[in-house]
């Protein structure tokens, strides 16, 4: 594999930048550029013998690592960077300025719900008794942590209208996997696991993947002209071999399935279950409860709806809530009140699908989600939902006409345009997403959902003020104008970043994930994984 030496890359970048002043056709209102564009690798800054510490002379006999560790003791650490403390701090601080973050600016990534993570969540998660708790601590010393879990469970059950819950799954897709395992266990207990799971074409991509991983055939259900489930088609497809329908609601085009009751009835009439991908619950919290509209099992993305950090900012958490009929199959252990009135962990669950994660899930995320729920309270949570929907509709109203709106159905928390108007000039959704970076925003979601050709999916979330939304709207209008007047400018964007257009196929298929010492470089230039491609 040919590797690019970083200093070559840096040269290319400064050459590319000489034309930067000409990069803006109009006067952008918002532009944020990186503080420091060029930073070599830490290995390139290394000088032999430099240290970031000074230790006192040993006043006890040195221990021979080989004697202590035997054959596992490493003889040679390979080439390691040697720097002073301030060099290390500056290196990583400069690198950190290349990151785009929610604390830096808006992230209109549809489907991802990149909302602001309130500082109160972080303050609570850092309290000593919480941050220092250990999963092997006896339950008698973990009553506070167990109470946090039990209180969060109660709050999520109340919000979703379901009967029982597990906090174990580590992310949304993992929650889906857990929920469909429970569906399978339920049908097996009835004597037949059934064969297929129906997934609408407007579902999140993880839904069909989950059904397949659990061993089901995936039956694809085409949406109707409003982007919703076609009831007649569903009725035709559901039979005694159907284990469940996996429905993302609101769907990935931000549309609420208004006939959800009828969908549930059609499934239940054939003994099939309704799984709801509840990752988009930020459009429903405080307004509608899946348990009240016929859902049997669902997952939540705490890292979307309940503001815990994600996308490089922290681990996810995907609790699964279910109706009574599925409760016996929940992963074990479950948090339970013991006969002495204390909280404990109940492992005695013979019909459980088993453990899906070590320990009890991503505990730090439970703390943050509970802090968010309690800080908002029921009225605050409802207001959050309303603001998220209002913001998406504001963007829709302001940009309809500038961009094509393929589905006119009412928008909830996100809005999906297409690049149809700009494609006439050869400018596609990916080009405009990249151009948005020049205007100081993260790109919107490009080319997803797949039922919209050239999709431009925008989810502003409730975090953004009207002023920030107006800046985004301005930037997108200006980009649309550029696409009409100087399409090449958009097609070759971004122009203000450290590196510009990547070869995305090679980046995905032949990633260079590790630095190799120059002496060894010839040997490793082609690695085996890359060779296969
Ligand atoms: C609707 C929907 N379902 C499922 C997922 C998967 O969640 P995760 O990325 O936590 O696995 C997402 C993620 O954004 C989503 O938006």
XYZ file of C-alpha atoms and ligand atoms in Angstrom:
549
model
C 0.000 0.000 0.000
C 1.397 3.378 -0.919
C 1.535 5.577 2.147
C 1.539 9.355 2.050
C 4.193 10.896 4.197
C 2.539 13.535 6.381
C 5.014 16.233 5.439
C 4.170 15.661 1.755
C 0.523 15.908 2.662
C 1.221 19.193 4.472
C 2.899 20.594 1.329
C -0.077 19.649 -0.770
C -2.345 21.337 1.721
C -0.494 24.648 1.691
C -0.499 24.615 -2.112
C -4.201 23.953 -2.175
C -4.757 26.806 0.222
C -3.249 29.509 -1.927
C -6.552 29.644 -3.829
C -8.591 29.737 -0.640
C -9.482 33.411 -0.717
C -11.378 32.746 -3.921
C -13.300 29.927 -2.289
C -16.328 31.949 -1.273
C -18.630 33.238 -3.925
C -20.555 35.478 -1.545
C -19.899 36.732 1.958
C -20.499 33.859 4.320
C -21.888 34.874 7.703
C -20.317 31.970 9.496
C -16.958 30.414 8.861
C -14.811 28.586 11.358
C -11.396 27.397 10.254
C -9.014 25.219 12.164
C -6.635 26.964 14.538
C -3.626 25.024 13.376
C -3.678 23.248 10.063
C -0.307 21.530 10.048
C 0.866 19.201 12.737
C 3.301 16.385 12.138
C 3.141 12.967 13.711
C 4.302 12.651 17.289
C 7.053 10.327 16.042
C 8.448 13.090 13.853
C 8.784 15.369 16.876
C 10.713 12.804 18.855
C 14.338 13.334 19.980
C 16.264 10.441 21.534
C 16.540 10.676 25.293
C 13.846 13.310 25.867
C 11.497 12.567 28.744
C 8.273 13.996 30.108
C 9.141 13.003 33.688
C 11.997 12.998 36.158
C 12.069 10.292 38.821
C 14.159 10.202 41.979
C 17.097 7.777 42.043
C 16.036 4.262 43.074
C 16.785 3.638 46.749
C 15.803 -0.043 46.559
C 17.272 -2.795 44.386
C 15.919 -2.704 40.832
C 13.575 -5.549 39.904
C 14.395 -7.476 36.787
C 11.222 -7.373 34.648
C 12.188 -10.632 32.994
C 12.415 -12.370 36.369
C 9.055 -10.935 37.370
C 7.148 -11.535 34.154
C 9.046 -14.435 32.619
C 8.634 -14.982 28.880
C 5.864 -12.372 28.536
C 8.267 -9.522 29.450
C 8.878 -7.436 26.295
C 12.512 -7.130 25.306
C 11.994 -4.214 23.024
C 9.313 -1.561 22.935
C 9.985 -0.762 19.304
C 10.258 2.860 18.275
C 8.499 5.072 20.815
C 8.220 8.857 20.622
C 10.382 10.704 23.150
C 9.154 14.190 24.011
C 8.888 16.657 26.862
C 5.583 17.158 28.658
C 4.752 20.469 26.996
C 5.484 19.048 23.543
C 3.053 16.229 24.195
C 0.381 18.589 25.543
C 0.735 20.957 22.593
C 0.688 18.148 20.071
C -2.564 16.680 21.344
C -4.142 20.075 21.986
C -3.429 21.093 18.375
C -4.817 17.809 17.092
C -7.948 18.373 19.169
C -8.574 21.623 17.268
C -9.086 19.589 14.104
C -12.142 17.936 15.590
C -15.544 19.267 14.860
C -17.651 18.991 18.012
C -21.092 19.903 19.243
C -19.389 22.335 21.639
C -17.882 24.103 18.602
C -20.870 24.396 16.319
C -24.030 22.925 14.912
C -24.139 19.340 13.698
C -27.151 19.039 11.382
C -26.542 15.290 10.862
C -29.958 13.744 10.286
C -30.764 10.508 12.111
C -27.896 11.039 14.567
C -29.553 13.565 16.918
C -26.376 15.451 17.684
C -27.769 17.544 20.481
C -25.937 19.449 23.153
C -24.901 17.375 26.176
C -25.871 19.468 29.196
C -22.980 20.124 31.624
C -25.167 19.105 34.543
C -25.007 15.531 33.220
C -21.219 15.617 33.303
C -21.085 17.176 36.760
C -23.250 14.391 38.195
C -21.368 11.609 36.395
C -18.117 12.872 37.933
C -19.293 12.682 41.564
C -16.809 10.512 43.411
C -19.158 7.728 44.562
C -20.441 7.382 41.011
C -17.271 7.825 38.970
C -15.238 5.540 41.244
C -17.840 2.782 41.617
C -16.545 -0.627 40.579
C -18.698 -3.327 38.957
C -17.249 -5.952 41.309
C -18.241 -3.914 44.361
C -20.720 -5.964 46.440
C -24.346 -4.945 45.927
C -24.518 -3.960 49.613
C -22.022 -1.175 48.765
C -23.681 -0.326 45.445
C -27.140 0.644 46.638
C -26.803 4.196 45.277
C -25.755 3.002 41.820
C -28.520 0.403 41.764
C -30.992 3.098 42.801
C -29.829 5.245 39.855
C -30.479 2.302 37.539
C -33.874 1.533 39.079
C -34.943 5.196 38.897
C -33.846 5.465 35.265
C -35.698 2.231 34.457
C -38.877 3.606 36.063
C -38.542 6.898 34.158
C -38.017 5.150 30.809
C -40.931 2.792 31.444
C -43.118 5.809 32.198
C -41.900 7.674 29.079
C -42.409 4.704 26.747
C -45.575 3.260 28.331
C -44.008 -0.207 28.409
C -43.976 -2.725 31.305
C -40.340 -3.784 31.777
C -36.860 -2.811 30.650
C -33.181 -3.767 30.469
C -30.403 -1.195 30.469
C -27.748 -3.704 29.357
C -27.352 -3.157 25.571
C -24.427 -0.942 24.636
C -25.950 0.918 21.659
C -29.029 1.207 19.465
C -28.115 -1.642 17.135
C -27.210 -3.786 20.150
C -30.639 -2.978 21.612
C -32.251 -4.154 18.361
C -30.240 -7.371 18.556
C -31.376 -7.898 22.154
C -35.029 -7.106 21.341
C -35.151 -9.464 18.357
C -33.428 -12.197 20.410
C -36.287 -11.758 22.893
C -38.827 -11.963 20.059
C -37.204 -15.183 18.932
C -37.170 -16.616 22.466
C -40.855 -15.693 22.839
C -41.873 -17.475 19.617
C -39.679 -20.458 20.490
C -41.493 -20.695 23.804
C -44.756 -20.892 21.796
C -43.238 -23.822 19.858
C -42.103 -22.088 16.636
C -39.448 -19.345 16.261
C -41.035 -18.372 12.887
C -39.000 -17.501 9.819
C -39.145 -13.868 8.764
C -39.016 -10.301 10.007
C -40.644 -7.592 7.898
C -38.689 -4.340 7.543
C -40.021 -1.277 5.674
C -37.679 0.374 3.164
C -37.783 3.568 5.270
C -36.223 1.773 8.269
C -32.806 2.491 9.676
C -30.194 0.221 8.054
C -29.421 -1.528 11.318
C -32.957 -3.044 11.369
C -32.575 -5.513 8.482
C -29.004 -6.250 9.609
C -30.278 -7.126 13.095
C -33.013 -9.428 11.807
C -30.476 -11.256 9.637
C -27.944 -11.600 12.472
C -30.611 -13.198 14.689
C -31.267 -15.715 11.907
C -34.423 -14.342 10.301
C -35.129 -13.800 6.632
C -35.699 -10.128 5.946
C -38.853 -9.279 3.989
C -38.706 -5.778 2.522
C -41.909 -3.729 2.728
C -42.215 -0.867 0.244
C -43.440 2.465 1.607
C -46.443 4.233 0.124
C -46.375 7.671 -1.531
C -46.416 9.407 1.891
C -43.357 7.430 2.976
C -45.449 5.364 5.392
C -46.247 1.683 5.777
C -48.633 0.536 3.060
C -51.312 -1.231 5.132
C -52.705 -3.340 2.293
C -49.202 -4.554 1.416
C -48.461 -5.284 5.082
C -51.671 -7.286 5.407
C -50.672 -9.303 2.344
C -47.186 -10.042 3.748
C -47.940 -10.962 7.373
C -48.519 -14.645 7.946
C -47.917 -17.327 10.588
C -44.231 -17.357 9.595
C -43.799 -13.686 10.500
C -41.978 -13.169 13.791
C -42.185 -9.366 13.848
C -42.269 -6.105 11.968
C -39.343 -3.796 12.782
C -40.595 -0.288 12.414
C -38.531 2.870 12.839
C -41.016 5.397 14.186
C -40.793 8.256 13.406
C -39.127 6.884 10.305
C -35.826 7.992 8.823
C -37.668 10.582 6.750
C -38.990 12.142 9.957
C -42.540 10.914 9.377
C -44.770 9.521 12.136
C -46.668 6.342 11.213
C -50.115 7.723 11.885
C -51.783 4.302 11.386
C -49.578 2.583 13.901
C -52.592 1.125 15.770
C -53.776 -0.603 12.620
C -50.242 -1.862 11.925
C -50.151 -3.397 15.434
C -53.578 -4.999 14.930
C -52.577 -6.582 11.600
C -49.485 -8.124 13.217
C -51.176 -9.285 16.400
C -53.980 -10.957 14.446
C -51.330 -13.363 13.066
C -49.432 -13.763 16.352
C -46.548 -11.572 15.132
C -44.972 -8.845 17.288
C -44.372 -5.144 16.678
C -40.765 -4.070 17.282
C -40.279 -0.317 17.320
C -36.884 1.198 16.635
C -37.256 3.977 19.177
C -33.969 5.705 18.417
C -36.036 8.669 17.213
C -37.994 8.972 20.463
C -36.748 12.556 20.729
C -39.734 13.340 18.488
C -42.224 11.596 20.804
C -41.118 11.998 24.435
C -43.910 13.592 26.441
C -46.307 13.497 23.471
C -46.998 9.834 22.641
C -46.092 6.510 24.251
C -45.296 3.435 22.117
C -46.784 1.192 24.817
C -50.113 2.937 24.231
C -50.088 2.463 20.468
C -49.480 -1.279 20.298
C -45.692 -1.700 20.389
C -44.494 -4.951 22.031
C -40.780 -4.273 22.264
C -38.546 -1.318 21.454
C -35.134 0.155 22.069
C -34.097 3.665 22.990
C -30.838 5.396 22.150
C -29.887 7.213 25.346
C -27.086 8.840 23.325
C -29.628 10.406 20.990
C -32.844 11.101 22.873
C -31.441 11.631 26.352
C -28.416 13.739 25.436
C -25.586 11.457 26.488
C -22.466 12.138 24.418
C -21.837 10.115 21.276
C -19.946 10.128 18.040
C -16.475 9.850 19.523
C -17.653 11.588 22.688
C -18.537 8.494 24.614
C -20.098 5.056 24.528
C -23.733 4.570 23.582
C -26.516 2.911 25.494
C -29.553 1.184 23.999
C -32.067 0.078 26.672
C -34.819 -2.313 25.537
C -38.331 -1.874 26.898
C -41.025 -4.503 26.451
C -44.544 -5.561 27.307
C -45.278 -8.132 30.050
C -45.358 -11.074 27.612
C -41.671 -10.532 26.816
C -40.436 -9.735 30.327
C -39.239 -13.303 31.151
C -36.832 -13.138 28.201
C -35.025 -9.938 29.229
C -31.239 -10.284 29.530
C -29.984 -11.175 32.985
C -29.258 -9.950 35.551
C -32.105 -7.537 36.148
C -32.206 -4.949 38.918
C -34.718 -6.182 41.499
C -35.915 -5.306 44.989
C -34.890 -8.093 47.405
C -36.914 -9.469 50.312
C -34.878 -7.298 52.765
C -36.000 -4.195 50.868
C -32.562 -3.556 49.346
C -31.838 -3.496 45.651
C -29.972 -6.389 44.116
C -29.261 -8.172 40.839
C -31.498 -11.090 39.956
C -29.663 -13.804 37.998
C -32.356 -16.422 38.552
C -34.111 -15.922 35.225
C -34.353 -19.314 33.506
C -36.076 -17.987 30.342
C -33.683 -15.056 29.860
C -31.841 -14.678 26.537
C -28.704 -14.451 28.715
C -26.235 -11.672 29.159
C -25.688 -9.332 26.224
C -22.928 -7.309 27.844
C -20.427 -7.583 30.662
C -21.704 -6.102 33.881
C -24.934 -4.098 33.601
C -24.400 -1.792 30.637
C -22.786 1.597 30.215
C -23.425 2.867 33.719
C -21.941 6.340 33.171
C -24.513 6.900 30.438
C -27.366 5.925 32.770
C -26.225 8.620 35.174
C -26.123 11.263 32.442
C -29.494 10.247 30.980
C -31.138 10.304 34.398
C -29.611 13.713 35.153
C -31.032 14.981 31.852
C -34.494 13.543 32.559
C -34.634 14.910 36.117
C -33.177 18.304 35.160
C -35.891 18.724 32.498
C -38.823 17.164 34.336
C -41.987 16.114 32.447
C -42.773 19.625 31.158
C -39.184 20.253 30.099
C -39.017 16.952 28.231
C -42.251 17.735 26.388
C -40.931 21.185 25.504
C -37.699 19.625 24.219
C -39.691 17.415 21.861
C -41.760 20.362 20.659
C -38.655 22.491 20.078
C -36.928 19.710 18.107
C -39.990 19.391 15.853
C -40.374 23.168 15.547
C -36.723 23.592 14.500
C -36.985 20.908 11.806
C -40.168 22.477 10.465
C -38.572 25.956 10.449
C -35.759 24.629 8.253
C -38.261 22.840 6.039
C -40.327 26.006 5.542
C -37.265 28.161 4.798
C -35.551 25.755 2.382
C -38.514 24.247 0.533
C -38.152 25.495 -3.027
C -34.386 25.946 -2.715
C -34.129 22.160 -2.467
C -36.629 19.565 -3.601
C -38.784 18.069 -0.824
C -39.625 14.539 -1.990
C -42.160 13.703 0.740
C -44.681 16.385 1.641
C -45.956 14.423 4.667
C -45.732 16.375 7.931
C -42.233 16.567 9.320
C -41.371 15.707 12.895
C -37.786 15.985 14.185
C -35.888 15.872 10.887
C -36.421 16.883 7.306
C -35.190 15.172 4.155
C -34.584 17.163 0.968
C -33.035 15.863 -2.230
C -30.378 17.237 -4.576
C -32.690 16.897 -7.621
C -32.585 20.624 -8.507
C -28.808 20.934 -8.113
C -28.060 17.599 -9.819
C -29.063 19.262 -13.100
C -25.795 21.223 -12.787
C -23.841 18.140 -11.772
C -23.808 19.046 -8.072
C -24.777 16.168 -5.817
C -25.720 15.901 -2.165
C -22.177 14.861 -1.148
C -20.721 17.967 -2.823
C -23.073 20.280 -0.950
C -22.442 18.443 2.324
C -18.715 19.009 1.866
C -19.253 22.642 0.907
C -21.150 23.149 4.167
C -17.874 22.433 5.972
C -16.410 25.586 4.358
C -19.259 27.517 5.951
C -18.315 26.282 9.421
C -20.924 23.548 9.850
C -20.670 19.811 10.030
C -22.235 18.232 6.952
C -25.848 17.056 7.051
C -26.447 13.339 6.452
C -25.651 12.549 2.840
C -27.434 9.954 0.641
C -29.525 8.482 3.488
C -32.325 7.371 3.764
C -31.964 5.294 0.663
C -35.585 5.675 -0.420
C -34.699 9.256 -1.399
C -32.264 9.551 -4.278
C -29.650 12.209 -3.459
C -30.965 12.592 0.100
C -29.976 15.610 2.208
C -31.134 14.771 5.708
C -31.150 17.533 8.308
C -31.854 17.147 12.016
C -31.256 20.422 13.842
C -32.367 19.161 17.298
C -33.807 21.431 19.957
C -30.353 22.642 21.022
C -30.088 25.259 18.269
C -31.269 28.831 18.553
C -33.183 30.570 15.789
C -30.003 32.597 15.032
C -27.965 29.436 14.451
C -30.729 27.911 12.310
C -30.741 31.095 10.204
C -26.980 30.811 9.677
C -27.418 27.241 8.452
C -30.296 28.252 6.195
C -28.228 31.150 4.784
C -25.281 28.867 4.138
C -27.432 26.273 2.351
C -29.136 28.947 0.228
C -25.751 30.352 -0.713
C -24.516 26.873 -1.628
C -27.598 26.352 -3.815
C -26.764 29.638 -5.560
C -23.155 28.530 -6.029
C -24.403 25.218 -7.438
C -26.320 27.196 -10.064
C -23.636 29.817 -10.840
C -20.294 28.119 -10.229
C -20.900 24.411 -9.763
C -17.188 23.579 -9.919
C -16.639 25.514 -6.690
C -19.067 23.210 -4.908
C -17.907 20.070 -6.674
C -14.305 20.600 -5.540
C -15.110 21.634 -1.964
C -14.158 21.708 0.859
C -11.558 24.402 0.253
C -10.741 25.442 3.814
C -9.877 22.162 5.489
C -6.491 20.611 6.085
C -7.077 17.913 3.497
C -9.628 18.168 0.751
C -11.295 15.449 -1.296
C -10.241 12.017 -0.164
C -10.378 8.896 -2.221
C -13.212 7.561 -0.085
C -13.093 4.042 -1.502
C -9.405 3.600 -0.695
C -9.873 5.258 2.685
C -12.507 2.651 3.542
C -10.930 -0.350 1.873
C -7.221 0.240 2.338
C -7.029 2.170 5.579
C -3.558 3.035 6.851
C -4.183 2.655 10.530
C -0.736 2.636 12.020
C 2.566 4.392 11.660
C 5.572 2.236 10.992
C 9.143 3.169 11.789
C 10.960 4.237 8.575
C 13.480 1.380 8.777
C 10.705 -1.179 8.733
C 8.645 0.728 6.201
C 9.661 -1.206 3.080
C 8.537 -4.424 4.675
C 5.143 -3.105 5.667
C 4.304 -0.920 2.687
C 1.807 -3.526 1.514
C -0.104 -5.100 4.327
C -2.028 -8.284 3.909
C -5.475 -6.792 4.421
C -4.860 -4.228 1.686
C -3.387 -6.858 -0.633
C -6.672 -8.720 -0.668
C -8.313 -5.765 -2.321
C -33.282 5.135 13.792
C -31.999 4.521 14.287
N -31.977 3.225 14.592
C -30.849 2.630 15.050
C -29.681 3.338 15.192
C -28.445 2.615 15.641
O -27.973 3.098 16.860
P -26.454 2.922 17.277
O -25.652 3.745 16.333
O -26.389 3.408 18.685
O -26.119 1.456 17.171
C -29.659 4.708 14.886
C -28.430 5.495 15.028
O -28.380 6.661 14.806
C -30.849 5.312 14.416
O -30.890 6.608 14.086
